[in-house]
Amino acid sequence: MRKHIISISFIFLSLLGWVQAQDTNDIGTETVTVVKPYSPTVSDAFKIKSSPTIGDSIVLQKKPITYSIFSVPVASTFTPAKAKASKVKKTPPPTLYNSYASIGLGNYNNALVDFYTSREFNRGENLLDFGLSHFSSRGDIESTPLDADFYNTKLDASYTKKDRDLDWGASLGLHHQLYNWYGIENGEFDETTVASIDERQNYFNAEAKAHLNLEDSFFKSGNILLRRFWDAVESGENRIVVEPTIELPITEELVTINAKLDYVGGSFSNADLNNTVNTTGIDYGHFQVGVNPSLLVLRDDLTLNLGANLVYGTDIENSQGNFYIYPAVTASYRLVDETVIAYGGIEGELHQNSYHDLVDENPFVSPTLTIQPTDRQYQGYLGLKGQLFSNVGYNVKGSYTAENRKPLFLLNPENQFRNDEKGYFYGNSFQVFYDDVKTLGIFGELNIDVNRNFTLGINAEVYDYDTETDNPAWNLPNLKGSLFMDYQITDQWFLGANLFFVGEREDLVAQAVENVAPSEFPSAIVTLDSFFDANAHLGYRFNEQLSIFAKASNIANNNYQRWANFRVQGFQVLAGASYKFDF
């Protein structure tokens, strides 16, 4: 109680002193200069003991407690399992087989056979391959009284060897094709004339190829082609192509020199069908020597290839030769990483035409052709390509091409003054018409990966032609387009489809007249309708080795004319099976 009274008295006296201080006069202001900066220090704090001693006699003392354990044995069969680390489930790699066989049959007596086998030696350093393919049809086309059968059979064998610094290989190929000049409409000729026509043609091809690739050598690669091509009417052609490549690094750039030796020569035993008399055959021979030096420049996003194509071409039969200089410049620049890539170039070449290549493009040509090389003066192009999204790729290109002696397929005139062994002189075969053509083209395509199992693609081409003769660009369409799709429905089911469109084309129907120039033959221009063709296939895999498939062609059942007077088969279905195995 005494302590509380003293505290109250002290507070009262303090308040009284403060009141009196407020009544004093103003003592003024004074400036204080601090010489030494303030340097605070922290003194040691008084720490409370964790277990303070309690001085209280009232606290009870703890009594000691003694524990005892009564153990009883218990029988137990539990054994803890050892812990194991979890594993990531791996997808097993696909089983690879070295052989494959497929067979299919369909309407129009269509037949398909494919076989392929590959054998490895010395741990894959040596590889031996064999392949056989056959596709044929023995069905009739209602619009023509002639046979429309065709056969296409190939047999290939190749051997390759890979070492650390080089790889080389060689291959042999045999090819047989059977076609018929069936381009005659019903009722166009009387039955006697039709019965006398032998419309069958056979093509045979035998070729050998070899290649050599070297690492760490200025001689980079080399390719050789030897080919013999002939038919059933004593036409024959030889082709030899040798293409070495040399690479020379200079400072940070790379100089590449491509050389080419190209010979083609042959003969036709029959005269041109513009002649009413089959007197002498046609002989031809062309030889080219070319060098294409180029400098590759790489600068960040820019890739530039500067070069030229120097060619000397000789017409052996006419003893004439010419020297050609063509541009060979290409470039690409990444504007936005992989999203937008600009590219362009201007290139030219002396293209070697051959009987073999013309037959591949149009098997209904007559064995009375004139073979000349095409002088492609230049082809300039500029485009953009890249990815709109991660799964959508695009390519857009514009081009302009100038060509001299461009081969165009044109119907042969009906020439019944001839009595050749084969029946190709009834306006049912094609000649090659050479014209100087300038072509303006626009191309665009989209490729879409919808997901891992579904891909889709579409492309379109638009062309405008300007010919030196003011004739139409025979059998060349102004518009082409295609659509393709592949869909892996499940692990077993798969589906695919392709659709293509070809615009209108123009051809010339003529009648040969004796003692008249071919340009004066009675003739008329015909327009071939555009056509649309849809094809699809469906398959089912029983396991990794066995699968079945079905293919449908010309689903719209449109008997369009691919070439003038040559209509195609209607709706076609072919079904078969494929089997993979080790042999």
Coordinates of C-alpha atoms in Angstrom, one line a residue:
M1 CA 0.0 0.0 0.0
R2 CA 2.9 2.3 0.9
K3 CA 4.4 1.7 -2.6
H4 CA 1.2 2.8 -4.4
I5 CA 1.0 6.0 -2.4
I6 CA 4.6 7.0 -3.3
S7 CA 4.0 6.4 -7.0
I8 CA 0.9 8.6 -7.1
S9 CA 2.7 11.4 -5.3
F10 CA 5.6 11.3 -7.9
I11 CA 3.2 11.5 -10.9
F12 CA 1.4 14.4 -9.4
L13 CA 4.6 16.4 -8.8
S14 CA 5.7 15.7 -12.4
L15 CA 2.4 17.0 -13.9
L16 CA 2.7 20.1 -11.7
G17 CA 6.2 20.9 -12.9
W18 CA 5.1 20.5 -16.6
V19 CA 2.3 23.0 -16.1
Q20 CA 4.6 25.5 -14.5
A21 CA 7.2 25.0 -17.4
Q22 CA 4.5 26.0 -19.9
D23 CA 4.2 29.4 -18.2
T24 CA 7.9 30.3 -18.6
N25 CA 9.1 32.8 -21.2
D26 CA 10.5 31.7 -24.7
I27 CA 14.2 30.9 -24.3
G28 CA 14.8 31.1 -28.1
T29 CA 16.5 28.7 -30.6
E30 CA 20.1 27.5 -30.9
T31 CA 21.9 25.6 -33.7
V32 CA 23.6 22.4 -32.7
T33 CA 26.3 21.0 -35.1
V34 CA 26.9 17.3 -34.8
V35 CA 30.5 16.6 -35.5
K36 CA 30.6 12.8 -35.1
P37 CA 27.9 10.8 -36.9
Y38 CA 25.5 8.8 -34.8
S39 CA 26.9 5.3 -34.3
P40 CA 24.4 3.2 -32.3
T41 CA 25.5 0.1 -30.5
V42 CA 23.6 -2.8 -29.1
S43 CA 24.4 -4.0 -25.7
D44 CA 24.1 -7.6 -24.6
A45 CA 20.6 -8.6 -23.6
F46 CA 19.8 -10.3 -20.4
K47 CA 18.7 -13.9 -21.3
I48 CA 16.2 -15.7 -19.2
K49 CA 17.2 -19.1 -18.1
S50 CA 15.3 -21.9 -19.8
S51 CA 14.7 -23.6 -16.5
P52 CA 14.5 -21.0 -13.8
T53 CA 14.7 -22.0 -10.1
I54 CA 11.4 -21.7 -8.4
G55 CA 11.7 -20.9 -4.7
D56 CA 8.3 -21.9 -3.6
S57 CA 7.9 -24.3 -0.6
I58 CA 4.3 -25.1 -1.5
V59 CA 5.3 -27.1 -4.7
L60 CA 4.9 -30.8 -4.2
Q61 CA 7.8 -33.1 -4.7
K62 CA 7.6 -35.7 -7.5
K63 CA 7.6 -39.3 -6.4
P64 CA 9.8 -41.8 -8.3
I65 CA 7.8 -44.4 -10.4
T66 CA 9.1 -47.8 -11.4
Y67 CA 7.9 -49.4 -14.7
S68 CA 8.0 -53.1 -15.5
I69 CA 7.2 -54.8 -18.9
F70 CA 5.5 -58.1 -19.1
S71 CA 6.6 -59.7 -22.4
V72 CA 4.4 -62.3 -24.1
P73 CA 5.6 -64.0 -27.4
V74 CA 3.2 -63.5 -30.4
A75 CA 3.4 -65.7 -33.5
S76 CA 3.5 -63.6 -36.8
T77 CA 3.9 -64.7 -40.5
F78 CA 4.1 -61.1 -41.9
T79 CA 7.2 -60.4 -44.1
P80 CA 7.4 -56.9 -45.5
A81 CA 8.1 -56.7 -49.2
K82 CA 11.1 -54.9 -50.6
A83 CA 10.4 -51.6 -52.2
K84 CA 10.9 -51.3 -56.0
A85 CA 11.4 -48.1 -58.0
S86 CA 8.6 -47.4 -60.5
K87 CA 9.5 -47.7 -64.2
V88 CA 8.3 -45.7 -67.2
K89 CA 6.3 -47.9 -69.6
K90 CA 8.2 -48.1 -72.9
T91 CA 6.6 -48.4 -76.3
P92 CA 8.0 -51.5 -77.9
P93 CA 9.9 -50.7 -81.2
P94 CA 8.2 -51.9 -84.4
T95 CA 9.3 -55.2 -85.7
L96 CA 11.2 -54.9 -89.0
Y97 CA 11.0 -57.5 -91.6
N98 CA 13.3 -57.8 -94.7
S99 CA 10.6 -59.0 -97.1
Y100 CA 7.2 -57.9 -98.3
A101 CA 4.6 -59.4 -100.7
S102 CA 1.3 -58.1 -101.9
I103 CA -1.3 -59.4 -104.3
G104 CA -4.7 -57.9 -105.4
L105 CA -7.5 -58.6 -107.9
G106 CA -10.3 -56.4 -109.2
N107 CA -12.9 -55.7 -111.8
Y108 CA -11.8 -55.1 -115.4
N109 CA -9.6 -58.1 -114.7
N110 CA -7.1 -55.8 -112.9
A111 CA -4.2 -57.6 -111.2
L112 CA -1.6 -56.3 -108.8
V113 CA 1.6 -58.0 -107.6
D114 CA 4.4 -56.5 -105.5
F115 CA 7.4 -58.2 -104.0
Y116 CA 10.5 -56.8 -102.2
T117 CA 13.3 -58.3 -100.2
S118 CA 16.4 -56.8 -98.7
R119 CA 19.4 -58.7 -97.3
E120 CA 22.1 -57.2 -95.0
F121 CA 25.6 -58.5 -94.7
N122 CA 28.5 -57.5 -92.4
R123 CA 26.3 -55.8 -89.9
G124 CA 24.5 -53.7 -92.4
E125 CA 27.5 -52.5 -94.3
N126 CA 26.5 -54.4 -97.4
L127 CA 22.9 -54.4 -98.6
L128 CA 21.3 -56.5 -101.4
D129 CA 17.8 -55.6 -102.6
F130 CA 15.4 -57.3 -105.1
G131 CA 12.0 -55.9 -106.2
L132 CA 9.3 -57.0 -108.5
S133 CA 6.1 -55.1 -109.3
H134 CA 3.3 -55.8 -111.8
F135 CA 0.0 -54.1 -112.6
S136 CA -2.2 -55.1 -115.5
S137 CA -5.8 -54.7 -116.8
R138 CA -7.6 -56.8 -119.4
G139 CA -10.9 -55.0 -119.3
D140 CA -12.7 -53.5 -122.3
I141 CA -13.8 -49.8 -122.7
E142 CA -17.3 -49.6 -124.2
S143 CA -16.5 -46.5 -126.3
T144 CA -14.0 -48.2 -128.5
P145 CA -14.0 -51.4 -130.6
L146 CA -10.3 -52.0 -130.0
D147 CA -8.5 -53.7 -127.1
A148 CA -7.6 -51.4 -124.2
D149 CA -5.4 -53.9 -122.2
F150 CA -2.2 -52.7 -120.5
Y151 CA 0.7 -54.4 -118.6
N152 CA 3.4 -52.8 -116.5
T153 CA 6.1 -55.0 -115.0
K154 CA 9.3 -54.0 -113.3
L155 CA 12.2 -56.1 -112.0
D156 CA 15.0 -54.4 -110.0
A157 CA 18.1 -55.5 -108.2
S158 CA 20.6 -53.3 -106.4
Y159 CA 23.7 -53.7 -104.2
T160 CA 25.2 -51.0 -101.9
K161 CA 28.2 -51.0 -99.6
K162 CA 28.9 -48.4 -96.9
D163 CA 32.3 -47.8 -95.3
R164 CA 33.4 -45.1 -92.9
D165 CA 34.6 -42.7 -95.6
L166 CA 32.6 -43.8 -98.7
D167 CA 29.6 -45.6 -100.0
W168 CA 28.9 -47.0 -103.4
G169 CA 26.3 -49.0 -105.1
A170 CA 25.1 -50.4 -108.4
S171 CA 21.7 -51.5 -109.7
L172 CA 20.1 -53.3 -112.6
G173 CA 16.5 -52.8 -113.9
L174 CA 14.2 -54.4 -116.4
H175 CA 10.9 -52.9 -117.4
H176 CA 8.2 -54.1 -119.8
Q177 CA 5.1 -52.2 -120.8
L178 CA 2.2 -53.2 -123.0
Y179 CA -0.3 -50.6 -124.4
N180 CA -2.8 -50.4 -127.2
W181 CA -3.5 -47.5 -129.5
Y182 CA -7.3 -47.8 -128.9
G183 CA -8.2 -44.1 -129.5
I184 CA -10.9 -44.9 -132.1
E185 CA -14.6 -44.3 -131.3
N186 CA -17.3 -46.8 -132.1
G187 CA -18.7 -46.5 -135.6
E188 CA -15.8 -44.4 -136.9
F189 CA -14.5 -47.2 -139.2
D190 CA -16.2 -50.2 -140.7
E191 CA -15.8 -53.6 -139.2
T192 CA -13.4 -54.8 -141.9
T193 CA -11.0 -51.8 -141.2
V194 CA -11.3 -52.3 -137.4
A195 CA -10.5 -56.0 -137.8
S196 CA -7.3 -55.2 -139.7
I197 CA -5.9 -52.9 -137.1
D198 CA -3.0 -54.2 -135.0
E199 CA -3.2 -51.8 -132.1
R200 CA -0.7 -53.4 -129.7
Q201 CA 2.6 -51.9 -128.7
N202 CA 5.3 -53.3 -126.4
Y203 CA 8.0 -51.2 -124.7
F204 CA 11.2 -52.7 -123.2
N205 CA 13.8 -51.1 -121.0
A206 CA 17.1 -52.4 -119.6
E207 CA 19.3 -50.1 -117.5
A208 CA 22.2 -50.1 -115.2
K209 CA 23.1 -47.4 -112.6
A210 CA 26.1 -46.8 -110.3
H211 CA 26.9 -44.2 -107.7
L212 CA 29.8 -43.3 -105.5
N213 CA 29.9 -40.9 -102.5
L214 CA 33.0 -39.9 -100.7
E215 CA 33.6 -38.1 -97.4
D216 CA 36.6 -35.8 -96.7
S217 CA 37.5 -35.6 -100.3
F218 CA 37.3 -32.9 -102.9
F219 CA 35.6 -35.5 -105.2
K220 CA 32.2 -35.6 -103.6
S221 CA 30.1 -37.9 -105.7
G222 CA 29.5 -39.5 -109.1
N223 CA 26.6 -41.1 -110.9
I224 CA 26.4 -43.2 -114.1
L225 CA 23.4 -44.3 -116.1
L226 CA 23.4 -46.8 -119.0
R227 CA 20.1 -47.5 -120.7
R228 CA 18.7 -49.4 -123.7
F229 CA 15.1 -48.7 -124.6
W230 CA 13.3 -50.4 -127.5
D231 CA 9.8 -51.3 -128.8
A232 CA 8.0 -53.9 -130.9
V233 CA 8.4 -52.1 -134.2
E234 CA 12.2 -52.0 -134.3
S235 CA 12.6 -48.6 -132.6
G236 CA 15.6 -48.3 -130.3
E237 CA 17.4 -45.8 -128.2
N238 CA 20.6 -45.7 -126.1
R239 CA 21.3 -43.3 -123.3
I240 CA 24.6 -42.7 -121.3
V241 CA 24.8 -40.1 -118.5
V242 CA 27.9 -39.4 -116.4
E243 CA 27.6 -36.8 -113.5
P244 CA 30.6 -36.2 -111.3
T245 CA 30.6 -33.6 -108.5
I246 CA 33.5 -31.8 -106.9
E247 CA 33.4 -29.6 -103.8
L248 CA 36.2 -27.1 -102.9
P249 CA 36.0 -25.2 -99.5
I250 CA 37.4 -21.7 -99.9
T251 CA 37.7 -19.7 -96.6
E252 CA 34.2 -19.9 -95.2
E253 CA 32.4 -20.6 -98.5
L254 CA 31.9 -23.7 -100.5
V255 CA 32.5 -24.0 -104.2
T256 CA 30.7 -26.9 -106.0
I257 CA 31.4 -28.0 -109.5
N258 CA 28.8 -30.3 -111.2
A259 CA 29.8 -31.7 -114.5
K260 CA 27.6 -33.7 -116.9
L261 CA 28.2 -35.8 -120.0
D262 CA 24.9 -36.8 -121.6
Y263 CA 24.4 -38.8 -124.8
V264 CA 21.1 -40.0 -126.4
G265 CA 20.8 -41.6 -129.8
G266 CA 18.5 -43.9 -131.6
S267 CA 16.3 -44.6 -134.6
F268 CA 12.8 -45.2 -135.7
S269 CA 12.2 -47.6 -138.6
N270 CA 9.1 -45.7 -139.8
A271 CA 8.7 -42.2 -141.3
D272 CA 6.8 -39.3 -139.8
L273 CA 3.0 -39.7 -140.1
N274 CA 2.8 -36.4 -141.8
N275 CA 4.2 -38.1 -144.8
T276 CA 1.8 -40.1 -146.9
V277 CA 4.5 -42.5 -147.9
N278 CA 6.6 -44.6 -145.4
T279 CA 9.9 -44.3 -147.2
T280 CA 12.8 -43.9 -144.7
G281 CA 13.1 -44.0 -141.0
I282 CA 14.3 -41.4 -138.5
D283 CA 17.8 -41.3 -137.0
Y284 CA 18.8 -39.0 -134.2
G285 CA 21.7 -38.4 -131.8
H286 CA 22.5 -35.6 -129.3
F287 CA 25.5 -35.2 -127.1
Q288 CA 26.0 -32.6 -124.3
V289 CA 28.9 -31.5 -122.2
G290 CA 28.1 -29.3 -119.3
V291 CA 29.8 -27.6 -116.3
N292 CA 27.9 -26.0 -113.4
P293 CA 30.1 -24.1 -110.9
S294 CA 28.4 -22.6 -107.9
L295 CA 29.3 -20.7 -104.8
L296 CA 27.3 -21.3 -101.6
V297 CA 27.1 -18.4 -99.2
L298 CA 25.6 -18.8 -95.7
R299 CA 25.0 -15.7 -93.6
D300 CA 22.7 -16.1 -90.6
D301 CA 19.3 -16.4 -92.1
L302 CA 20.4 -16.1 -95.7
T303 CA 21.3 -18.9 -98.0
L304 CA 22.6 -17.8 -101.4
N305 CA 23.8 -20.1 -104.2
L306 CA 25.5 -18.2 -107.1
G307 CA 26.3 -20.2 -110.2
A308 CA 26.1 -20.6 -113.9
N309 CA 25.3 -23.5 -116.2
L310 CA 27.7 -23.8 -119.2
V311 CA 26.6 -26.4 -121.8
Y312 CA 27.8 -27.3 -125.3
G313 CA 25.2 -29.3 -127.2
T314 CA 25.8 -31.2 -130.5
D315 CA 23.3 -32.6 -133.0
I316 CA 25.4 -35.6 -134.2
E317 CA 23.1 -36.5 -137.2
N318 CA 23.2 -32.9 -138.6
S319 CA 26.8 -32.1 -137.5
Q320 CA 25.6 -28.9 -135.7
G321 CA 26.7 -27.6 -132.3
N322 CA 25.8 -24.7 -130.0
F323 CA 27.2 -23.2 -126.8
Y324 CA 24.7 -22.2 -124.1
I325 CA 25.1 -20.1 -121.0
Y326 CA 22.3 -20.4 -118.4
P327 CA 21.8 -18.7 -115.0
A328 CA 21.9 -20.9 -111.9
V329 CA 21.1 -18.6 -108.9
T330 CA 18.9 -19.5 -105.9
A331 CA 18.4 -17.8 -102.6
S332 CA 16.3 -18.2 -99.4
Y333 CA 15.9 -15.9 -96.4
R334 CA 14.2 -16.6 -93.1
L335 CA 12.0 -13.6 -92.4
V336 CA 10.4 -15.0 -89.3
D337 CA 12.2 -18.2 -88.2
E338 CA 10.4 -21.1 -89.6
T339 CA 7.1 -19.2 -90.0
V340 CA 8.0 -17.1 -93.1
I341 CA 10.8 -18.1 -95.5
A342 CA 11.2 -16.1 -98.7
Y343 CA 12.9 -17.9 -101.6
G344 CA 13.5 -17.4 -105.3
G345 CA 15.9 -18.1 -108.1
I346 CA 16.5 -18.0 -111.8
E347 CA 17.8 -21.2 -113.5
G348 CA 18.1 -22.6 -117.0
E349 CA 19.3 -25.8 -118.7
L350 CA 19.5 -27.7 -122.0
H351 CA 17.1 -30.5 -121.3
Q352 CA 17.8 -33.8 -123.0
N353 CA 14.5 -35.2 -124.4
S354 CA 14.4 -39.0 -125.2
Y355 CA 12.0 -41.6 -126.5
H356 CA 12.0 -43.2 -123.1
D357 CA 10.9 -40.1 -121.3
L358 CA 8.3 -39.2 -123.8
V359 CA 6.7 -42.7 -123.5
D360 CA 6.7 -42.4 -119.7
E361 CA 4.6 -39.2 -120.1
N362 CA 2.4 -40.4 -122.9
P363 CA 2.5 -44.2 -123.8
F364 CA 0.3 -43.6 -126.9
V365 CA 2.9 -41.8 -129.0
S366 CA 3.7 -43.3 -132.4
P367 CA 7.2 -44.7 -133.1
T368 CA 7.7 -41.9 -135.7
L369 CA 9.0 -39.1 -133.4
T370 CA 11.5 -36.3 -133.9
I371 CA 13.8 -36.1 -130.8
Q372 CA 15.3 -32.7 -130.0
P373 CA 16.6 -31.1 -126.8
T374 CA 14.6 -28.3 -125.1
D375 CA 16.4 -25.0 -124.6
R376 CA 15.0 -23.8 -121.3
Q377 CA 16.5 -20.3 -121.4
Y378 CA 15.4 -19.4 -117.9
Q379 CA 12.9 -20.1 -115.2
G380 CA 12.5 -17.4 -112.7
Y381 CA 10.5 -18.0 -109.6
L382 CA 9.7 -16.2 -106.3
G383 CA 7.8 -17.6 -103.3
L384 CA 7.0 -17.8 -99.6
K385 CA 6.9 -20.9 -97.5
G386 CA 6.8 -21.8 -93.9
Q387 CA 4.3 -22.7 -91.1
L388 CA 1.1 -20.8 -90.3
F389 CA 0.8 -22.9 -87.2
S390 CA 2.8 -25.7 -85.7
N391 CA 0.8 -28.2 -87.7
V392 CA 0.1 -26.2 -90.8
G393 CA 2.6 -25.7 -93.6
Y394 CA 2.2 -23.6 -96.7
N395 CA 4.0 -22.8 -100.0
V396 CA 3.1 -20.1 -102.5
K397 CA 5.2 -19.5 -105.7
G398 CA 5.0 -17.5 -108.8
S399 CA 7.1 -18.4 -111.9
Y400 CA 7.9 -17.3 -115.4
T401 CA 9.6 -19.7 -117.9
A402 CA 10.9 -19.2 -121.4
E403 CA 11.5 -22.4 -123.4
N404 CA 12.6 -23.0 -127.0
R405 CA 11.6 -26.3 -128.6
K406 CA 9.2 -27.4 -125.9
P407 CA 7.7 -30.8 -126.8
L408 CA 3.9 -30.8 -126.9
F409 CA 1.8 -33.9 -127.6
L410 CA -0.5 -33.5 -130.7
L411 CA -2.7 -36.0 -132.4
N412 CA -1.3 -37.6 -135.5
P413 CA -3.4 -37.0 -138.6
E414 CA -5.5 -39.8 -139.9
N415 CA -3.3 -41.1 -142.7
Q416 CA -4.8 -44.2 -144.4
F417 CA -2.3 -43.8 -147.3
R418 CA 0.1 -45.6 -145.0
N419 CA 0.3 -49.4 -144.5
D420 CA 2.7 -49.6 -141.5
E421 CA 2.9 -52.8 -139.6
K422 CA 1.1 -51.4 -136.6
G423 CA -2.2 -49.6 -136.6
Y424 CA -1.2 -46.2 -135.2
F425 CA -2.0 -44.2 -138.4
Y426 CA -5.8 -43.9 -137.9
G427 CA -5.7 -40.7 -135.8
N428 CA -5.2 -42.9 -132.7
S429 CA -1.6 -41.9 -131.7
F430 CA 0.4 -38.8 -130.9
Q431 CA 3.3 -37.0 -132.4
V432 CA 5.6 -34.4 -130.7
F433 CA 5.2 -30.8 -131.8
Y434 CA 8.0 -28.5 -130.8
D435 CA 7.1 -24.9 -130.1
D436 CA 8.7 -21.9 -128.3
V437 CA 6.5 -21.3 -125.2
K438 CA 6.5 -18.7 -122.4
T439 CA 4.7 -19.8 -119.3
L440 CA 3.4 -17.7 -116.4
G441 CA 2.5 -19.9 -113.4
I442 CA 1.1 -19.6 -109.9
F443 CA 1.4 -22.5 -107.4
G444 CA 0.0 -22.8 -103.9
E445 CA -0.2 -25.7 -101.4
L446 CA -1.2 -26.3 -97.8
N447 CA -0.1 -29.3 -95.7
I448 CA -2.0 -29.9 -92.4
D449 CA -1.1 -32.4 -89.7
V450 CA -4.5 -32.5 -87.9
N451 CA -2.9 -34.9 -85.3
R452 CA -0.4 -37.8 -85.3
N453 CA -2.9 -40.0 -87.2
F454 CA -4.4 -37.6 -89.7
T455 CA -2.7 -35.7 -92.4
L456 CA -4.3 -33.5 -95.1
G457 CA -2.9 -31.7 -98.2
I458 CA -4.2 -29.5 -101.0
N459 CA -2.5 -27.8 -103.9
A460 CA -3.4 -25.9 -107.0
E461 CA -1.6 -24.6 -110.1
V462 CA -2.7 -22.0 -112.6
Y463 CA -0.9 -21.4 -115.9
D464 CA -1.0 -19.0 -118.9
Y465 CA 0.8 -19.9 -122.1
D466 CA 2.2 -17.8 -124.9
T467 CA 3.4 -19.8 -128.0
E468 CA 5.6 -18.6 -130.9
T469 CA 3.3 -20.2 -133.5
D470 CA 0.1 -18.6 -131.9
N471 CA -1.3 -22.1 -131.6
P472 CA -2.8 -23.3 -128.4
A473 CA -0.3 -25.0 -126.0
W474 CA -1.5 -28.5 -127.2
N475 CA -2.8 -30.7 -124.3
L476 CA -1.5 -28.4 -121.6
P477 CA -4.2 -27.5 -119.0
N478 CA -4.5 -24.0 -117.6
L479 CA -5.6 -25.3 -114.2
K480 CA -4.6 -28.3 -112.1
G481 CA -5.4 -29.2 -108.5
S482 CA -5.2 -32.1 -106.1
L483 CA -6.2 -33.2 -102.6
F484 CA -4.8 -36.0 -100.5
M485 CA -5.6 -37.5 -97.1
D486 CA -4.1 -40.2 -94.9
Y487 CA -5.9 -41.3 -91.7
Q488 CA -4.8 -44.0 -89.2
I489 CA -8.2 -44.7 -87.7
T490 CA -7.0 -47.2 -85.1
D491 CA -4.0 -49.5 -84.7
Q492 CA -5.6 -51.8 -87.1
W493 CA -7.7 -49.7 -89.5
F494 CA -6.2 -47.1 -91.9
L495 CA -7.7 -45.0 -94.7
G496 CA -6.4 -42.8 -97.5
A497 CA -7.8 -40.8 -100.4
N498 CA -6.6 -38.6 -103.3
L499 CA -8.5 -36.4 -105.6
F500 CA -7.2 -34.5 -108.6
F501 CA -8.7 -32.1 -111.1
V502 CA -7.4 -31.2 -114.6
G503 CA -8.8 -28.3 -116.6
E504 CA -9.7 -28.1 -120.3
R505 CA -7.1 -28.9 -122.9
E506 CA -7.0 -28.4 -126.7
D507 CA -5.9 -30.8 -129.5
L508 CA -6.0 -30.9 -133.2
V509 CA -7.9 -33.4 -135.4
A510 CA -6.4 -33.6 -138.9
Q511 CA -6.7 -35.6 -142.2
A512 CA -3.6 -36.3 -144.3
V513 CA -3.8 -35.4 -147.9
E514 CA -1.3 -36.4 -150.6
N515 CA 1.0 -33.7 -152.0
V516 CA -0.2 -31.1 -149.4
A517 CA 2.0 -29.6 -146.7
P518 CA 1.1 -30.8 -143.2
S519 CA 0.1 -27.2 -142.2
E520 CA -2.5 -27.3 -145.0
F521 CA -4.2 -30.6 -143.9
P522 CA -7.9 -30.3 -143.2
S523 CA -8.1 -29.9 -139.5
A524 CA -10.2 -28.7 -136.6
I525 CA -9.4 -27.8 -133.0
V526 CA -11.1 -29.9 -130.4
T527 CA -11.5 -29.0 -126.7
L528 CA -11.2 -31.8 -124.1
D529 CA -13.4 -31.4 -121.1
S530 CA -11.9 -30.9 -117.7
F531 CA -12.2 -33.9 -115.4
F532 CA -12.2 -34.8 -111.7
D533 CA -10.9 -38.1 -110.5
A534 CA -11.4 -39.5 -106.9
N535 CA -9.5 -42.5 -105.5
A536 CA -9.5 -44.1 -102.1
H537 CA -8.1 -47.0 -100.2
L538 CA -9.0 -48.8 -96.9
G539 CA -7.0 -51.3 -95.0
Y540 CA -7.0 -53.5 -91.9
R541 CA -3.9 -54.9 -90.1
F542 CA -4.5 -58.3 -88.4
N543 CA -1.0 -58.1 -86.9
E544 CA 2.4 -56.7 -87.7
Q545 CA 2.8 -59.0 -90.7
L546 CA -0.6 -59.6 -92.3
S547 CA -3.0 -56.9 -93.6
I548 CA -5.8 -56.7 -96.2
F549 CA -6.7 -53.7 -98.3
A550 CA -9.3 -52.4 -100.9
K551 CA -8.7 -49.7 -103.4
A552 CA -11.3 -47.7 -105.4
S553 CA -10.4 -45.7 -108.5
N554 CA -12.5 -43.3 -110.5
I555 CA -15.2 -43.3 -107.9
A556 CA -17.3 -40.8 -109.8
N557 CA -17.4 -43.3 -112.7
N558 CA -16.4 -40.6 -115.1
N559 CA -15.2 -41.9 -118.5
Y560 CA -13.2 -38.8 -119.2
Q561 CA -10.5 -38.4 -121.9
R562 CA -7.0 -38.2 -120.5
W563 CA -5.8 -37.8 -124.1
A564 CA -8.0 -37.1 -127.1
N565 CA -10.1 -40.2 -128.0
F566 CA -8.5 -42.2 -125.2
R567 CA -11.1 -42.6 -122.5
V568 CA -10.3 -44.2 -119.2
Q569 CA -12.0 -47.1 -117.4
G570 CA -15.0 -46.4 -115.2
F571 CA -15.4 -47.2 -111.5
Q572 CA -12.7 -49.7 -110.4
V573 CA -12.3 -51.8 -107.3
L574 CA -9.3 -53.9 -106.3
A575 CA -8.9 -55.9 -103.1
G576 CA -6.0 -57.9 -101.8
A577 CA -3.6 -58.8 -99.0
S578 CA -0.1 -57.9 -97.9
Y579 CA 2.3 -59.9 -95.9
K580 CA 5.7 -59.0 -94.3
F581 CA 8.2 -61.7 -93.4
D582 CA 11.9 -62.5 -93.0
F583 CA 13.5 -64.3 -95.9

